[in-house]
Amino acid sequence: MRIVHVADTHLGYRNFSGKLDPERNLNQRECDVYDAWQTAVDTTIELKPDLFIHAGDLFDSSRPTPTAVVQALEGFRKLREAAIPAVVIAGNHSTPRFRSGGSVFEILDRFGITAVWQGPETIRFNGLVVHCIPHEPQAEQLLEDIRSLPLDGKADGNVLVVHAGLEGVRQDYHEVNEIALAPEELAEGEYDYVALGHLHRYQVPQLNAVYAGSLERLDFGDLEGEKAVVEVDLAAGAGSKDFVRRHPIPTRPMLEIPIACAGLDASDVVAALERKIDGVALEGAVVRLRLEEIQRDVWHALDLGAIDELLSGCLHVQRWVGQGGLVVGSDLEIADISFSAFARREMPTDVDPEAVIRLAQSFLDYAAAAEAEEAE
Amino acid sequence: MNAQDKSLAEGTAERAAELIDRYYRHFDDPELPVPVDAIAVDLLGFAVDEDDALDVSGMLIPAEKQVWLNGRESRSSEGRRRFTLAHELGHWVCQYQQGQAEPRYCRSEEIGVGVGRKLEREANVFAAELLMPAPLVRREAVALKLNVHALAHRFEVSLPAIRVRLEHLSLLPEYMQ
């Protein structure tokens, strides 16, 4: 019995306003996300699995746009026509905080898609038992939900589908409303497979559990590795080499370009950038230019026009005064005035400075992106 | 594990296992995490102290039966602290009990599974064998379904340390590497 597992498609996600797909006249990043979803569906149809699982955050918001809903329905229509049953659970992004307005999952349900959003539910597909745990804002309740669905020893297989983080598993971006399971809790149940959603980077935290990862890169905290549809062969068994296979899908290039600016003048920085991007495919890329340890006067003297020209093929460029922050003068006792340096130096011993830095960085990322958008 | 570490591991694993056996013959502690502080202090009679000003990760002074640990590193990661202490005990068991008596100063980059020069590598192999004995790693790996984070908690070691140990024991399937 084979399963295809995807998660975190975030249909309806938008970024870099003003950057439109010329043919569809929609936000380019929104189109990228739709394309990734449709590619994942087409890949699934080629693989002909016994079941398609979406482990949460189908939509980027709990009130998706009609276009996002149409994209979702179109994907599920293709799966239905290929006679591939599908199940989807609600993740933290797709779950409304106030349920009085209804849920978009009701629409999916009316169109014959097995959608689980109101509470834990066990669903059977031809001998396979799928335990679905939609997003729950309290970790204790989520664990209780998982434990409330007993394993079926007579089934051909037991699969758990859950949307949550995992304590200790680092992610370089932060979300509101997210919860995490303890690693030991994940190891509790004797499931044949655990289809996880929430973390955007593909990872295998335990022998029988996989985060499929998102289908597009949605932020600079998610640059490593390729994006893929995950195929699981339950008959091969967890631990065997055929248990998990990944089928990569194309994504928009997203990369960071770090330039070590210490000791460079403004023209040196531009020259260093030119050398750094030599041979790098930048057409259509989303780029963060990290100017590390740049001196304040060099920053102000930079020829931004020249930099823009060098990166003109990119979809979007974020200029970032990176690691180390602005260096205000080499004769100062504390040359590094960045928040990171301050946090590492001054944080109380019971607080993890790296976690605080990552959280702060995510806020700064957000603010920088907003500022860049305003400037456009 | 490379050939050099494999040859080091043969005698070193036995020494680490013997030390653990000796400890449990005298003391009644839980099996995991391996009580490396108690092994150092109660069984071997070492004084273990931390110093923020230390410019190395760990220091063994055999004549004084003293281990110094870098206080800043120790606070940043309990797993790292335990590995450094086990590493210093590795110098004691594998080298000083064989006749060497000079103090050892161990830099951060020389402490960790699979790194360092010969004497440091030997101490690293010993530390891995002491904190993560192969039979216990195999048993817990099955119980915890190779959940690397849960195993790191169970053995109270860092994630990289348990991951490398699992790889050395050929326990990680390809799709988890």
Coordinates of N, CA and C in Angstrom, one line a residue, chain A residues 168-169 183-184 187-190 202 204-208 238-240 243 349, chain B residues 75 143-151 153-154 159 163 171 173-176:
Chain A
G168 N 12.4 21.1 20.2 CA 13.8 20.9 20.0 C 14.2 20.9 18.5
V169 N 13.2 20.8 17.6 CA 13.5 20.8 16.2 C 13.5 22.2 15.7
P183 N 9.3 15.1 21.6 CA 9.8 14.0 20.7 C 9.4 12.6 21.3
E184 N 9.4 12.5 22.6 CA 9.0 11.2 23.2 C 7.5 10.9 22.9
A187 N 7.0 9.4 19.6 CA 7.5 8.0 19.5 C 6.6 7.0 20.2
E188 N 5.5 7.6 20.9 CA 4.6 6.7 21.6 C 3.9 5.6 20.8
G189 N 3.2 6.1 19.8 CA 2.2 5.2 19.1 C 2.9 4.3 18.1
E190 N 2.3 3.1 18.0 CA 2.9 2.1 17.1 C 2.3 2.3 15.6
Y202 N 11.8 19.7 4.7 CA 11.7 18.2 4.8 C 12.6 17.7 5.9
V204 N 13.1 14.1 8.8 CA 12.6 12.8 9.2 C 13.0 12.7 10.7
P205 N 12.1 13.1 11.6 CA 12.5 13.1 13.0 C 12.5 11.7 13.7
Q206 N 11.9 10.8 13.1 CA 12.0 9.4 13.6 C 11.7 8.4 12.5
L207 N 12.0 7.2 12.8 CA 12.0 6.1 11.7 C 10.7 6.1 10.9
N208 N 9.6 6.3 11.5 CA 8.3 6.2 10.8 C 7.6 7.5 10.7
A238 N 8.9 0.7 7.8 CA 9.8 1.7 8.2 C 11.2 1.2 8.4
G239 N 12.2 1.9 8.0 CA 13.6 1.5 8.1 C 14.2 0.9 6.8
S240 N 13.3 0.4 6.0 CA 13.8 -0.2 4.7 C 14.1 0.9 3.8
F243 N 11.2 2.6 1.9 CA 10.0 3.1 2.7 C 9.6 4.5 2.3
T349 N 20.9 33.6 32.0 CA 21.4 32.2 31.7 C 20.3 31.2 31.4
Chain B
R75 N 27.2 26.0 30.3 CA 25.9 26.5 30.4 C 25.1 26.5 29.1
A143 N 13.2 1.3 20.9 CA 12.1 1.7 21.8 C 11.6 3.1 21.3
L144 N 12.5 4.0 20.9 CA 12.1 5.3 20.5 C 12.0 5.5 19.0
K145 N 12.0 4.4 18.3 CA 11.8 4.5 16.8 C 12.8 5.4 16.2
L146 N 14.0 5.4 16.7 CA 15.1 6.2 16.1 C 14.8 7.7 16.2
N147 N 13.9 8.1 17.1 CA 13.7 9.5 17.2 C 14.9 10.2 17.8
V148 N 15.6 10.9 16.9 CA 16.9 11.4 17.3 C 16.9 12.4 18.5
H149 N 15.8 13.2 18.5 CA 15.7 14.2 19.6 C 15.4 13.5 20.9
A150 N 14.5 12.5 20.8 CA 14.2 11.8 22.0 C 15.4 11.0 22.5
L151 N 16.2 10.4 21.6 CA 17.4 9.7 22.0 C 18.4 10.7 22.7
H153 N 17.7 13.3 24.3 CA 17.2 13.6 25.7 C 17.6 12.4 26.6
R154 N 17.3 11.2 26.1 CA 17.4 10.0 26.9 C 18.9 9.8 27.3
L159 N 22.5 16.7 20.0 CA 22.0 16.1 18.8 C 23.1 15.6 17.8
R163 N 23.5 11.7 16.8 CA 23.4 11.4 15.3 C 24.6 10.7 14.8
L171 N 22.8 2.5 12.2 CA 21.4 2.4 12.6 C 20.5 3.3 11.8
P173 N 18.7 4.6 8.7 CA 18.4 4.3 7.3 C 18.8 5.6 6.4
E174 N 19.0 5.3 5.1 CA 19.4 6.4 4.2 C 18.5 7.6 4.2
Y175 N 17.2 7.3 4.3 CA 16.2 8.4 4.3 C 16.2 9.3 5.5
M176 N 16.9 8.9 6.6 CA 17.1 9.7 7.7 C 18.4 10.5 7.8

